[in-house]
Amino acid sequence: MNTAGRDKGMQPLLEVENLVKTYSRRRLAGSGEGVRALDGVSFSIFRGTTLAIVGESGSGKSTLAFCLACLEKPTSGAIRFEDKDIVTLSEKDLRAIRRQMQLIFQDPASSFNPRWGVGEILIEPLALQGNLGRDEMRTRAHALLEQVGLSSSMEAKLASELSGGQRQRLAIARALMLEPKVLILDEALSALDCSVQAQIANLLVDLQSSCGMTYLFITHDLAMAAHLADEIAVMSKGRIVEHGAPNKILNQPQSVITRELLAAVPRLGFAGTRVAES
Amino acid sequence: MGNYPWFAHRHVFLVQFGVLLQHASMGSILEIRDLRVAYRSRNGDLSRALDGVSFFLGPGEVLGVLGESGSGKSTLALSLLGLLPRDSVVASGAVLFQGRDLLKAEPRELQAIRGKNISLIFQEPSVALHPTMRVGRQVRQILDAHGMGDRDELVRRTREVFETLFAEEAERIARSYPHQLSGGQRQRVLIAQAIACRPSVVIADEPTASLDPTTQKEILDVFRGLRKNLGLTMIFITHNPALLSGFADRVLVFYAGRVAELGPAKRVLTSPKHPYTQALFRSIPPLDEPHDAGERSLPTIPPDPNRSFPPRSGCPFEPRCPERMEICKSRDPGFVSLSESHMVSCFRYENQ
């Protein structure tokens, strides 16, 4: 899909160019040296496709997510979203952009108020924007609950009463309330059980085929990255060391980092993995 | 009085024990017999966490315990150490360690056993360590608490443990604070704490869950090394079956607080027999053959429609089972032995 977009000369939805993010580390005496969390990262994502970013912890994946979601200001470089450079935008203009790029974290439990009901949690982001009436917001909340595989009768439940998988579905529903164009998933499946991971992965695939959602899927799970993504970018020390189609990355890894990552993945010698359930 | 939990009245299949414990007589270190634990909610209802669990652990063995969240894995770990929270009810069962039933042990006895004879490694290394104390001291404290010698002896033993886990870096790491260490190093400090007193059994509850694959592998290699050099006996609890391959000797699959399948790791991991184990493994995307363009949905286990309802009779996996039969609804499957050491709790295999 991605290459198709490129062939037709389509504009990428999101384009990152030479992104650098330096965190300064202050010492007690003298000026501190900087830590380059991102050291010249460039890539582009086309509408309706998935780019997976894989790498060890500390490779800069999460910093990248934060920069894209406009939660951190990059030190230099450009992030073009629909051809607009969002790095230079004012805080006011950023608000409009932020709703179009929603971030989903590893543990949604810590991003919900445990005493709030599911309904309130869903409506809050919209209420903050303040464009819709209460009834309209509720209708949308119901529709989204159904879409992510929770029933609308769950509206009255408390966030703390949900299971891990249900909470992650709710996090996705809340992100979708604002009708974003891009979902940035930062280790969004990592804390879930294998069987629940599969359910949420399927939900992501369904949303992509029904609404043309675009994903930036940040993970250290290479198998899941290969399953979901059209392209994989391997990061190490703030740089992208390898970028290509999943098949290529898995079968003909070029960089040492990718080979190491692949070698570290524990494998299950189970042969029946591809058996389709009737 | 008379307020026994519902499952205390249940008929106990003694035959099951017989099968499960047939090797137990030959020197098992730890033996769990028909353990039933429930949690009492605020309104007094009981929900079962462990529902008749029996197994044994042989010396030098690594037993992998596999199960999804809520299946009772962590309750098992806690009950082996007498650390169950106050709202739990142990309805029946025994945890036998060196001839003693830990469930009946006095708090002081347990205190002496924990960390010294049986130790636990938790999931989250950043929470389990004291943030403002050098990690060397945190290991030494454990040796001290169990009276492992005078000051010089404690220092010597601490150094020894750090050398086992960190080789040349031992001294530097021991002098560090937790925040100066990486996730993998912190996890190794927890392992140092756990093995400092040379315990007979180490229980690791998702010890690598928060680590990336490279660090995960590093920690697994640490365990492999310890096992080879110290003959460590271990219960390794995880939800990721791939971690157990090439590491565990036997695998015990948990479902809804029960043993669904128990057998040699190689067998269970490559050709699982219980429909739950099979469905679980199928839901994991394979690394070696990425998806084709058209095929993007992973086989999942359908949710249990009656999940919140009071427990029913019959097999707990029946509502979600792709291979359910009429009998599964009403009767409890016992254990079927597929071979001397591989057993599965499923009616499918009863007449084979």
Coordinates of C-alpha atoms in Angstrom, one line a residue, chain A residues 5-278:
Chain A
G5 CA 1.1 5.6 -2.7
R6 CA 4.6 6.5 -3.5
D7 CA 4.3 5.3 -7.1
K8 CA 1.3 7.5 -7.7
G9 CA 3.2 10.4 -6.4
M10 CA 0.8 10.9 -3.5
Q11 CA 1.7 13.2 -0.7
P12 CA 2.6 11.4 2.6
L13 CA 0.2 12.2 5.4
L14 CA 3.1 12.6 7.8
E15 CA 6.7 13.4 6.9
V16 CA 9.5 13.6 9.4
E17 CA 12.8 15.2 8.2
N18 CA 16.1 15.1 10.0
L19 CA 14.5 15.3 13.5
V20 CA 16.8 15.9 16.4
K21 CA 15.9 16.1 20.0
T22 CA 18.6 16.8 22.6
Y23 CA 17.9 16.7 26.3
S24 CA 20.4 18.7 28.3
R25 CA 21.8 17.1 31.3
R26 CA 22.8 19.7 33.9
R27 CA 25.7 19.1 36.1
L28 CA 26.3 20.9 39.4
A29 CA 29.4 22.5 38.2
G30 CA 29.8 23.8 34.7
S31 CA 27.5 23.3 31.8
G32 CA 26.2 19.8 31.1
E33 CA 26.5 17.8 27.9
G34 CA 23.4 17.0 25.9
V35 CA 21.9 13.6 25.3
R36 CA 20.8 13.1 21.7
A37 CA 17.6 11.1 22.1
L38 CA 16.8 11.6 18.4
D39 CA 19.7 12.1 16.1
G40 CA 18.5 12.9 12.6
V41 CA 15.4 10.8 12.1
S42 CA 13.6 10.9 8.7
F43 CA 10.6 8.9 7.4
S44 CA 7.2 9.4 5.9
I45 CA 3.9 7.7 6.4
F46 CA 1.1 7.5 3.8
R47 CA -2.6 7.7 4.6
G48 CA -4.1 4.3 5.6
T49 CA -0.8 2.6 6.2
T50 CA 1.1 1.5 9.2
L51 CA 4.8 2.2 10.0
A52 CA 6.2 0.2 12.9
I53 CA 9.2 1.6 14.8
V54 CA 11.1 -1.1 16.6
G55 CA 14.2 -0.9 18.8
E56 CA 15.6 -1.5 22.3
S57 CA 14.6 0.6 25.2
G58 CA 16.5 3.8 25.1
S59 CA 16.7 3.9 21.4
G60 CA 14.5 7.0 21.2
K61 CA 11.2 5.4 20.2
S62 CA 9.1 7.1 22.8
T63 CA 10.8 10.5 22.3
L64 CA 9.8 10.2 18.7
A65 CA 6.2 9.5 19.7
F66 CA 6.2 12.5 22.0
C67 CA 7.6 14.8 19.4
L68 CA 5.0 13.7 16.8
A69 CA 2.2 14.1 19.3
C70 CA 3.4 17.7 19.9
L71 CA 4.1 16.9 23.5
E72 CA 7.8 17.7 23.1
K73 CA 9.4 20.3 20.9
P74 CA 12.2 18.8 18.8
T75 CA 15.5 20.6 18.9
S76 CA 15.7 20.8 15.1
G77 CA 14.2 19.2 12.0
A78 CA 10.7 19.2 10.5
I79 CA 7.5 17.3 11.1
R80 CA 5.1 17.9 8.2
F81 CA 1.6 16.9 8.8
E82 CA -0.6 17.3 5.7
D83 CA 2.2 19.5 4.3
K84 CA 2.2 21.8 7.3
D85 CA 5.3 22.0 9.4
I86 CA 4.0 21.5 13.0
V87 CA 7.3 22.2 14.7
T88 CA 7.0 25.9 14.1
L89 CA 3.3 26.2 14.9
S90 CA 2.1 28.3 17.9
E91 CA 0.6 26.6 20.9
K92 CA -2.9 27.6 19.7
D93 CA -2.5 26.1 16.3
L94 CA -1.0 23.0 17.8
R95 CA -4.2 22.3 19.6
A96 CA -6.0 21.7 16.3
I97 CA -3.1 19.4 15.2
R98 CA -3.0 17.4 18.4
R99 CA -6.5 16.2 18.1
Q100 CA -5.6 14.7 14.7
M101 CA -2.7 12.7 16.1
Q102 CA -3.7 10.8 19.1
L103 CA -1.3 8.9 21.4
I104 CA -2.1 5.6 23.0
F105 CA 0.1 4.3 25.8
Q106 CA 1.2 1.0 27.1
D107 CA -0.9 1.1 30.3
P108 CA -4.2 2.9 29.9
A109 CA -5.0 2.2 33.5
S110 CA -2.8 5.1 34.5
S111 CA -4.3 7.5 32.0
F112 CA -7.9 7.1 33.2
N113 CA -9.4 8.5 36.3
P114 CA -10.4 5.3 38.1
R115 CA -13.5 6.9 39.6
W116 CA -14.9 8.1 36.3
G117 CA -17.4 6.2 34.3
V118 CA -16.6 5.0 30.8
G119 CA -19.1 7.5 29.3
E120 CA -17.4 10.5 31.0
I121 CA -14.0 9.3 29.9
L122 CA -15.1 9.2 26.3
I123 CA -16.8 12.5 26.3
E124 CA -14.1 14.5 28.1
P125 CA -11.9 15.2 25.1
L126 CA -14.8 16.3 23.0
A127 CA -16.2 18.5 25.8
L128 CA -12.8 20.2 26.1
Q129 CA -13.1 21.1 22.4
G130 CA -16.6 22.3 23.1
N131 CA -18.1 22.1 19.6
L132 CA -20.8 19.5 20.2
G133 CA -23.9 19.2 22.3
R134 CA -24.1 16.6 25.1
D135 CA -26.5 14.4 23.2
E136 CA -24.4 14.4 20.1
M137 CA -21.3 13.5 22.1
R138 CA -23.2 10.6 23.8
T139 CA -24.4 9.2 20.5
R140 CA -20.8 9.3 19.2
A141 CA -19.5 7.6 22.4
H142 CA -22.1 4.8 22.0
A143 CA -21.2 4.3 18.4
L144 CA -17.5 4.1 19.2
L145 CA -18.0 1.7 22.1
E146 CA -19.7 -0.7 19.7
Q147 CA -17.0 -0.1 17.1
V148 CA -14.1 -1.1 19.4
G149 CA -16.0 -4.2 20.5
L150 CA -17.3 -2.9 23.9
S151 CA -21.1 -2.8 24.3
S152 CA -22.7 0.6 24.8
S153 CA -24.2 -0.7 28.1
M154 CA -20.7 -0.4 29.5
E155 CA -21.1 3.3 29.6
A156 CA -22.0 3.3 33.3
K157 CA -19.0 1.2 34.4
L158 CA -16.0 2.6 36.1
A159 CA -12.7 2.5 34.4
S160 CA -11.3 0.5 37.4
E161 CA -13.8 -2.2 36.7
L162 CA -12.5 -3.0 33.2
S163 CA -10.0 -5.7 32.3
G164 CA -6.7 -4.8 30.7
G165 CA -8.0 -5.6 27.2
Q166 CA -11.2 -3.6 27.8
R167 CA -9.2 -0.6 29.0
Q168 CA -7.1 -0.7 25.9
R169 CA -10.2 -0.8 23.8
L170 CA -11.5 2.2 25.7
A171 CA -8.3 4.1 25.2
I172 CA -8.6 3.5 21.5
A173 CA -12.3 4.6 21.6
R174 CA -11.3 7.8 23.5
A175 CA -8.6 8.6 20.9
L176 CA -11.1 8.0 18.1
M177 CA -13.7 10.4 19.7
L178 CA -11.7 13.3 18.2
E179 CA -11.7 11.7 14.7
P180 CA -7.9 11.7 14.4
K181 CA -6.1 10.9 11.2
V182 CA -3.1 9.2 12.9
L183 CA -2.9 7.0 15.9
I184 CA 0.5 6.8 17.6
L185 CA 0.6 3.5 19.5
D186 CA 3.5 3.5 22.0
E187 CA 3.9 -0.1 23.2
A188 CA 0.1 -0.2 23.2
L189 CA -0.1 -4.0 23.2
S190 CA 2.9 -4.9 25.3
A191 CA 1.2 -5.1 28.7
L192 CA -1.6 -7.4 27.4
D193 CA -1.9 -11.1 27.4
C194 CA -1.1 -12.8 24.1
S195 CA -4.7 -13.7 23.3
V196 CA -5.9 -10.1 24.1
Q197 CA -3.0 -8.7 22.0
A198 CA -4.4 -10.6 19.1
Q199 CA -7.9 -9.2 19.7
I200 CA -6.6 -5.6 19.8
A201 CA -4.4 -6.2 16.8
N202 CA -7.4 -7.3 14.9
L203 CA -9.3 -4.3 16.0
L204 CA -6.6 -2.0 14.7
V205 CA -6.6 -3.8 11.3
D206 CA -10.4 -3.5 11.1
L207 CA -10.3 0.2 11.9
Q208 CA -7.7 0.7 9.2
S209 CA -9.8 -1.1 6.6
S210 CA -13.0 0.6 7.6
C211 CA -11.9 4.2 8.3
G212 CA -8.5 4.3 6.6
M213 CA -6.7 5.0 9.8
T214 CA -3.0 5.6 9.8
Y215 CA -0.8 4.1 12.5
L216 CA 2.6 4.7 13.9
F217 CA 3.1 1.5 15.8
I218 CA 6.0 1.7 18.3
T219 CA 7.0 -1.6 19.8
H220 CA 9.7 -4.0 20.8
D221 CA 7.7 -6.9 19.5
L222 CA 9.1 -7.7 16.1
A223 CA 6.6 -10.3 15.3
M224 CA 3.6 -8.1 16.0
A225 CA 5.3 -5.2 14.1
A226 CA 5.8 -7.5 11.1
H227 CA 2.2 -8.6 11.4
L228 CA 0.6 -5.2 11.5
A229 CA 3.0 -2.9 9.5
D230 CA 3.5 -2.1 5.9
E231 CA 7.0 -0.9 6.7
I232 CA 9.3 -1.3 9.7
A233 CA 11.9 1.1 10.8
V234 CA 14.5 -0.2 13.2
M235 CA 15.9 2.4 15.6
S236 CA 19.0 2.5 17.7
K237 CA 20.7 5.3 19.6
G238 CA 18.3 7.9 18.1
R239 CA 18.8 6.9 14.5
I240 CA 16.9 4.8 12.0
V241 CA 19.4 2.0 11.1
E242 CA 17.2 0.1 8.8
H243 CA 13.9 0.7 7.1
G244 CA 11.9 -1.6 4.8
A245 CA 9.1 -4.0 4.2
P246 CA 8.5 -6.5 7.0
N247 CA 9.5 -9.5 4.8
K248 CA 12.8 -7.9 4.0
I249 CA 13.6 -6.9 7.6
L250 CA 12.8 -10.4 8.9
N251 CA 14.4 -12.4 6.1
Q252 CA 17.3 -10.3 4.9
P253 CA 18.2 -8.0 7.8
Q254 CA 21.1 -5.7 6.8
S255 CA 22.2 -4.0 10.0
V256 CA 23.7 -5.6 13.0
I257 CA 21.1 -4.1 15.2
T258 CA 18.3 -5.7 13.4
R259 CA 20.1 -9.1 13.4
E260 CA 20.6 -8.7 17.2
L261 CA 17.0 -7.8 17.7
L262 CA 15.8 -10.8 15.7
A263 CA 18.2 -13.1 17.5
A264 CA 16.8 -12.0 20.8
V265 CA 13.2 -12.8 20.1
P266 CA 12.1 -15.9 21.9
R267 CA 10.5 -18.3 19.5
L268 CA 7.9 -20.9 20.1
G269 CA 8.4 -24.0 18.1
F270 CA 4.6 -24.3 17.6
A271 CA 3.9 -25.3 14.0
G272 CA 0.1 -24.8 14.0
T273 CA 0.3 -21.0 14.2
R274 CA -1.1 -20.4 10.8
V275 CA -4.0 -22.8 11.0
A276 CA -7.1 -20.9 10.4
E277 CA -10.0 -21.3 12.7
S278 CA -13.2 -22.2 10.9

